[in-house]
Amino acid sequence: MSPEPLPPVAPEVLAEAVGQLTARLRKKLDAAVAECAGKALAGSGGSVEVRFGEDTLVILRPGPSGAVTEPGQAVCSCLLAPRCLHRAAVLGAAPLADADTVPPADPAAPEPSEGTPPVTAPVTASSVPVTTEEARPSPTPAQVDAAAGLWLAAAEALAAGVTAGGTVVQAELLRAAHSARLAGLPRAEAAALRVVRGLRTARERHRGQRLSDLTAAFRTLLAGAAALASGAAGAEEVGTARRAYAAGGSLRVLGLCREPVLSATGYGGVTTHLLGPDGSLYTLSDVRPGGVSRAKGAGTASVALGGAVLDHAGLARGGLLIAGATVSADGRLGAGRGVRATPVRGADWSQEPVAAFFARPVREAVASSLDAAAAAPGDAGPALLGCDVEVLGAADDHLLARVLDGGPLVRLRVAHPHPELAHAENLRRIGGFPGVVLRVLGRPDPDRAATLRPLAVGPVPGASSSLRLPEEWRGHADLGYDRLQGDHFPRPEAGAAPGTPGPAGTDPLADAPLWRVRRLLETGVAGGRRAVAEAARGADRTALGVPLRRAGLAGAAELAEGLAAEADRRPRDSFGRLVDASPDAYARAWLASAVHLDAAERALVTASWS
């Protein structure tokens, strides 16, 4: 029989199972979890079975949701059950179930496709009012206590790092996350689950795992927990368990482009980006289980909004007049029973109000986009921006382009690298026509200097050496779905030689010695507190601060040296014996350096667009 995938397990079920183990069994847990790989088989009645030897069988019986959400749904035949190693190991090997704090559609409606994990990069609509629930006061005493417990668990996980952050460490963090959930802290719970999933991915050494992502997840979790535990946090740190939709009245929106959506948890679909008459950005998403095949097909799926007879391809080039609109704070349109939508004619990118979106000064747009992303919860990415560029040519894995009218030199990188999507092929095609001028709609990369990840392109009004798109495309090509062809580009002039991109210019982010701080922080995430102490011990500690001070980054130097010193601190008890240092001071030193680094890098990225 072929192996069966294990069903998702609720975080609190795993935490309880690990908590019941003795200290001796906990030491064997990670090895037992690894032993479960590929051993799951389909059982009767939709159950999944994992056998240990000849006499021990663990059976998981998922509930109606497809996940194990109750302790009684996981049973073992051994004499120690349910306080046995086998049961805890199987639960630890299973994927974590999504928390039921996943935002559904607006309360008046049955949950459509928007009741799925959030889109990879939502946008902000500044005109949406907040609800009473979103404007909650400071945290309650119960929430402060839960946040303090979450801080301690996160600090322990940070001190352990990926190498020692096994199932026991993860379970403690899941237990604290569940307490945060019960106290009404959904945002803190979601941040903790991201860290646990990141630890699992890093320990399994998946190809798509990036240490920088786990570092950012730890920073977000610790910063949120610290703010909540202090009692001074506001509604943003507390969060809401359900996505709040506010009444938007009558709303006219115009399509900008479609974007394929892929999630690490197997979801796929499309997000159509829309523009309001006042320049506010909105989104309409259709994301469901199905991965890349779902993402490819959803580009032409029907729009589930108020009976509108449009698909996402038509909406991206058309528009909607919505009566009784409901809008969330991040700009997502709700599909409540009272919503009615009528298709209207769209606007070309050269027509107002869309043209005004591309006329905004690029540095101002980038600064606003990155600041909004930094203040947004979770995995929210930068907002869209538009600009006109001249393509200089291909360089390594990106294109070099210059923003028109004296703008900066920028790098165009693939927005979604999956080979079955059209992004990479379209970018290669564009790179074969140096000198072409484009109107680009994309998302600035917050981790790279002057880098834009384009989602759609169109011709620059009045330019002779620009795109020549089919009339039915209504003036732009969605790079994730439409495929550019040679006849869409201007013909090169007779006798003209292909151009070369020339030098890429300086990269203030790469040239700054901040990479030393970044490496120290990521070393801590990978190897834990001991790895930071070893990396910065002796002469290396001096080498850490001197280049930073020479570059005028005295604050970064002081914080990094403080982190190294705290990591190497070895307290002794009253008898002179070495004891384990509390992770609290180390976590605070790590967080201070991480927050400073994030702000400094964001400032350098913004400056690179000048």
PDB file of N, CA, C and O in Angstrom, residues 214-248:
ATOM      1  N   LEU A 214      12.286  33.145   8.599  1.00  0.00           N
ATOM      2  CA  LEU A 214      12.118  32.732   9.989  1.00  0.00           C
ATOM      3  C   LEU A 214      12.613  33.820  10.934  1.00  0.00           C
ATOM      4  O   LEU A 214      12.025  34.037  12.003  1.00  0.00           O
ATOM      5  N   THR A 215      13.670  34.501  10.565  1.00  0.00           N
ATOM      6  CA  THR A 215      14.162  35.617  11.376  1.00  0.00           C
ATOM      7  C   THR A 215      13.102  36.704  11.492  1.00  0.00           C
ATOM      8  O   THR A 215      12.849  37.236  12.586  1.00  0.00           O
ATOM      9  N   ALA A 216      12.462  37.035  10.374  1.00  0.00           N
ATOM     10  CA  ALA A 216      11.396  38.041  10.398  1.00  0.00           C
ATOM     11  C   ALA A 216      10.209  37.560  11.225  1.00  0.00           C
ATOM     12  O   ALA A 216       9.568  38.359  11.931  1.00  0.00           O
ATOM     13  N   ALA A 217       9.904  36.264  11.158  1.00  0.00           N
ATOM     14  CA  ALA A 217       8.785  35.728  11.941  1.00  0.00           C
ATOM     15  C   ALA A 217       9.072  35.828  13.433  1.00  0.00           C
ATOM     16  O   ALA A 217       8.181  36.190  14.231  1.00  0.00           O
ATOM     17  N   PHE A 218      10.303  35.525  13.851  1.00  0.00           N
ATOM     18  CA  PHE A 218      10.672  35.677  15.264  1.00  0.00           C
ATOM     19  C   PHE A 218      10.582  37.147  15.686  1.00  0.00           C
ATOM     20  O   PHE A 218      10.099  37.454  16.785  1.00  0.00           O
ATOM     21  N   ARG A 219      11.031  38.053  14.826  1.00  0.00           N
ATOM     22  CA  ARG A 219      10.970  39.478  15.162  1.00  0.00           C
ATOM     23  C   ARG A 219       9.526  39.927  15.371  1.00  0.00           C
ATOM     24  O   ARG A 219       9.213  40.613  16.340  1.00  0.00           O
ATOM     25  N   THR A 220       8.648  39.515  14.474  1.00  0.00           N
ATOM     26  CA  THR A 220       7.242  39.897  14.582  1.00  0.00           C
ATOM     27  C   THR A 220       6.611  39.331  15.846  1.00  0.00           C
ATOM     28  O   THR A 220       5.878  40.026  16.562  1.00  0.00           O
ATOM     29  N   LEU A 221       6.883  38.055  16.137  1.00  0.00           N
ATOM     30  CA  LEU A 221       6.308  37.419  17.320  1.00  0.00           C
ATOM     31  C   LEU A 221       6.793  38.085  18.599  1.00  0.00           C
ATOM     32  O   LEU A 221       5.995  38.430  19.486  1.00  0.00           O
ATOM     33  N   LEU A 222       8.103  38.276  18.721  1.00  0.00           N
ATOM     34  CA  LEU A 222       8.650  38.855  19.948  1.00  0.00           C
ATOM     35  C   LEU A 222       8.207  40.297  20.138  1.00  0.00           C
ATOM     36  O   LEU A 222       7.878  40.714  21.250  1.00  0.00           O
ATOM     37  N   ALA A 223       8.179  41.061  19.051  1.00  0.00           N
ATOM     38  CA  ALA A 223       7.763  42.462  19.170  1.00  0.00           C
ATOM     39  C   ALA A 223       6.303  42.571  19.597  1.00  0.00           C
ATOM     40  O   ALA A 223       5.943  43.379  20.463  1.00  0.00           O
ATOM     41  N   GLY A 224       5.442  41.741  18.998  1.00  0.00           N
ATOM     42  CA  GLY A 224       4.035  41.770  19.378  1.00  0.00           C
ATOM     43  C   GLY A 224       3.809  41.307  20.801  1.00  0.00           C
ATOM     44  O   GLY A 224       3.030  41.917  21.551  1.00  0.00           O
ATOM     45  N   ALA A 225       4.484  40.220  21.205  1.00  0.00           N
ATOM     46  CA  ALA A 225       4.323  39.715  22.568  1.00  0.00           C
ATOM     47  C   ALA A 225       4.833  40.714  23.597  1.00  0.00           C
ATOM     48  O   ALA A 225       4.229  40.896  24.659  1.00  0.00           O
ATOM     49  N   ALA A 226       5.945  41.374  23.294  1.00  0.00           N
ATOM     50  CA  ALA A 226       6.488  42.372  24.223  1.00  0.00           C
ATOM     51  C   ALA A 226       5.537  43.542  24.397  1.00  0.00           C
ATOM     52  O   ALA A 226       5.314  44.029  25.516  1.00  0.00           O
ATOM     53  N   ALA A 227       4.962  44.011  23.294  1.00  0.00           N
ATOM     54  CA  ALA A 227       4.026  45.134  23.379  1.00  0.00           C
ATOM     55  C   ALA A 227       2.787  44.757  24.179  1.00  0.00           C
ATOM     56  O   ALA A 227       2.292  45.529  25.007  1.00  0.00           O
ATOM     57  N   LEU A 228       2.274  43.546  23.944  1.00  0.00           N
ATOM     58  CA  LEU A 228       1.077  43.109  24.666  1.00  0.00           C
ATOM     59  C   LEU A 228       1.377  42.871  26.146  1.00  0.00           C
ATOM     60  O   LEU A 228       0.576  43.223  27.013  1.00  0.00           O
ATOM     61  N   ALA A 229       2.520  42.263  26.445  1.00  0.00           N
ATOM     62  CA  ALA A 229       2.863  41.979  27.839  1.00  0.00           C
ATOM     63  C   ALA A 229       3.103  43.247  28.643  1.00  0.00           C
ATOM     64  O   ALA A 229       2.935  43.254  29.863  1.00  0.00           O
ATOM     65  N   SER A 230       3.481  44.322  27.959  1.00  0.00           N
ATOM     66  CA  SER A 230       3.689  45.582  28.660  1.00  0.00           C
ATOM     67  C   SER A 230       2.382  46.249  29.053  1.00  0.00           C
ATOM     68  O   SER A 230       2.373  47.168  29.878  1.00  0.00           O
ATOM     69  N   GLY A 231       1.271  45.813  28.460  1.00  0.00           N
ATOM     70  CA  GLY A 231      -0.027  46.406  28.744  1.00  0.00           C
ATOM     71  C   GLY A 231      -0.306  47.680  27.990  1.00  0.00           C
ATOM     72  O   GLY A 231      -1.372  48.276  28.148  1.00  0.00           O
ATOM     73  N   ALA A 232       0.640  48.100  27.153  1.00  0.00           N
ATOM     74  CA  ALA A 232       0.487  49.373  26.445  1.00  0.00           C
ATOM     75  C   ALA A 232       0.102  49.191  24.987  1.00  0.00           C
ATOM     76  O   ALA A 232       0.037  50.159  24.239  1.00  0.00           O
ATOM     77  N   ALA A 233      -0.150  47.949  24.562  1.00  0.00           N
ATOM     78  CA  ALA A 233      -0.467  47.705  23.150  1.00  0.00           C
ATOM     79  C   ALA A 233      -1.872  48.198  22.835  1.00  0.00           C
ATOM     80  O   ALA A 233      -2.739  48.289  23.701  1.00  0.00           O
ATOM     81  N   GLY A 234      -2.078  48.494  21.562  1.00  0.00           N
ATOM     82  CA  GLY A 234      -3.382  48.945  21.108  1.00  0.00           C
ATOM     83  C   GLY A 234      -4.118  47.863  20.355  1.00  0.00           C
ATOM     84  O   GLY A 234      -3.758  46.688  20.376  1.00  0.00           O
ATOM     85  N   ALA A 235      -5.162  48.275  19.640  1.00  0.00           N
ATOM     86  CA  ALA A 235      -6.017  47.322  18.928  1.00  0.00           C
ATOM     87  C   ALA A 235      -5.263  46.577  17.842  1.00  0.00           C
ATOM     88  O   ALA A 235      -5.573  45.424  17.542  1.00  0.00           O
ATOM     89  N   GLU A 236      -4.257  47.226  17.226  1.00  0.00           N
ATOM     90  CA  GLU A 236      -3.532  46.561  16.140  1.00  0.00           C
ATOM     91  C   GLU A 236      -2.804  45.325  16.631  1.00  0.00           C
ATOM     92  O   GLU A 236      -2.783  44.296  15.971  1.00  0.00           O
ATOM     93  N   GLU A 237      -2.168  45.412  17.817  1.00  0.00           N
ATOM     94  CA  GLU A 237      -1.443  44.260  18.346  1.00  0.00           C
ATOM     95  C   GLU A 237      -2.404  43.175  18.831  1.00  0.00           C
ATOM     96  O   GLU A 237      -2.104  41.986  18.754  1.00  0.00           O
ATOM     97  N   VAL A 238      -3.573  43.584  19.361  1.00  0.00           N
ATOM     98  CA  VAL A 238      -4.546  42.598  19.828  1.00  0.00           C
ATOM     99  C   VAL A 238      -5.126  41.832  18.652  1.00  0.00           C
ATOM    100  O   VAL A 238      -5.202  40.612  18.653  1.00  0.00           O
ATOM    101  N   GLY A 239      -5.545  42.554  17.621  1.00  0.00           N
ATOM    102  CA  GLY A 239      -6.117  41.917  16.441  1.00  0.00           C
ATOM    103  C   GLY A 239      -7.565  41.540  16.666  1.00  0.00           C
ATOM    104  O   GLY A 239      -8.145  41.739  17.738  1.00  0.00           O
ATOM    105  N   THR A 240      -8.160  40.980  15.631  1.00  0.00           N
ATOM    106  CA  THR A 240      -9.541  40.508  15.701  1.00  0.00           C
ATOM    107  C   THR A 240      -9.582  39.081  15.182  1.00  0.00           C
ATOM    108  O   THR A 240      -8.867  38.714  14.262  1.00  0.00           O
ATOM    109  N   ALA A 241     -10.459  38.283  15.801  1.00  0.00           N
ATOM    110  CA  ALA A 241     -10.544  36.872  15.430  1.00  0.00           C
ATOM    111  C   ALA A 241     -11.207  36.681  14.072  1.00  0.00           C
ATOM    112  O   ALA A 241     -11.004  35.675  13.419  1.00  0.00           O
ATOM    113  N   ARG A 242     -12.010  37.621  13.653  1.00  0.00           N
ATOM    114  CA  ARG A 242     -12.670  37.511  12.363  1.00  0.00           C
ATOM    115  C   ARG A 242     -12.438  38.805  11.605  1.00  0.00           C
ATOM    116  O   ARG A 242     -12.418  39.887  12.174  1.00  0.00           O
ATOM    117  N   ARG A 243     -12.252  38.671  10.319  1.00  0.00           N
ATOM    118  CA  ARG A 243     -12.031  39.854   9.494  1.00  0.00           C
ATOM    119  C   ARG A 243     -13.263  40.744   9.560  1.00  0.00           C
ATOM    120  O   ARG A 243     -14.378  40.331   9.281  1.00  0.00           O
ATOM    121  N   ALA A 244     -13.065  41.990   9.953  1.00  0.00           N
ATOM    122  CA  ALA A 244     -14.181  42.925  10.093  1.00  0.00           C
ATOM    123  C   ALA A 244     -14.423  43.642   8.772  1.00  0.00           C
ATOM    124  O   ALA A 244     -13.500  44.190   8.177  1.00  0.00           O
ATOM    125  N   TYR A 245     -15.675  43.618   8.333  1.00  0.00           N
ATOM    126  CA  TYR A 245     -16.057  44.310   7.108  1.00  0.00           C
ATOM    127  C   TYR A 245     -16.934  45.488   7.470  1.00  0.00           C
ATOM    128  O   TYR A 245     -17.878  45.357   8.265  1.00  0.00           O
ATOM    129  N   ALA A 246     -16.628  46.638   6.906  1.00  0.00           N
ATOM    130  CA  ALA A 246     -17.410  47.840   7.140  1.00  0.00           C
ATOM    131  C   ALA A 246     -18.249  48.146   5.911  1.00  0.00           C
ATOM    132  O   ALA A 246     -17.880  47.814   4.785  1.00  0.00           O
ATOM    133  N   ALA A 247     -19.381  48.805   6.145  1.00  0.00           N
ATOM    134  CA  ALA A 247     -20.242  49.187   5.033  1.00  0.00           C
ATOM    135  C   ALA A 247     -19.547  50.235   4.183  1.00  0.00           C
ATOM    136  O   ALA A 247     -19.037  51.231   4.683  1.00  0.00           O
ATOM    137  N   GLY A 248     -19.496  49.986   2.882  1.00  0.00           N
ATOM    138  CA  GLY A 248     -18.851  50.917   1.963  1.00  0.00           C
ATOM    139  C   GLY A 248     -19.813  51.673   1.078  1.00  0.00           C
ATOM    140  O   GLY A 248     -19.397  52.482   0.259  1.00  0.00           O
TER     141      GLY A 248
END
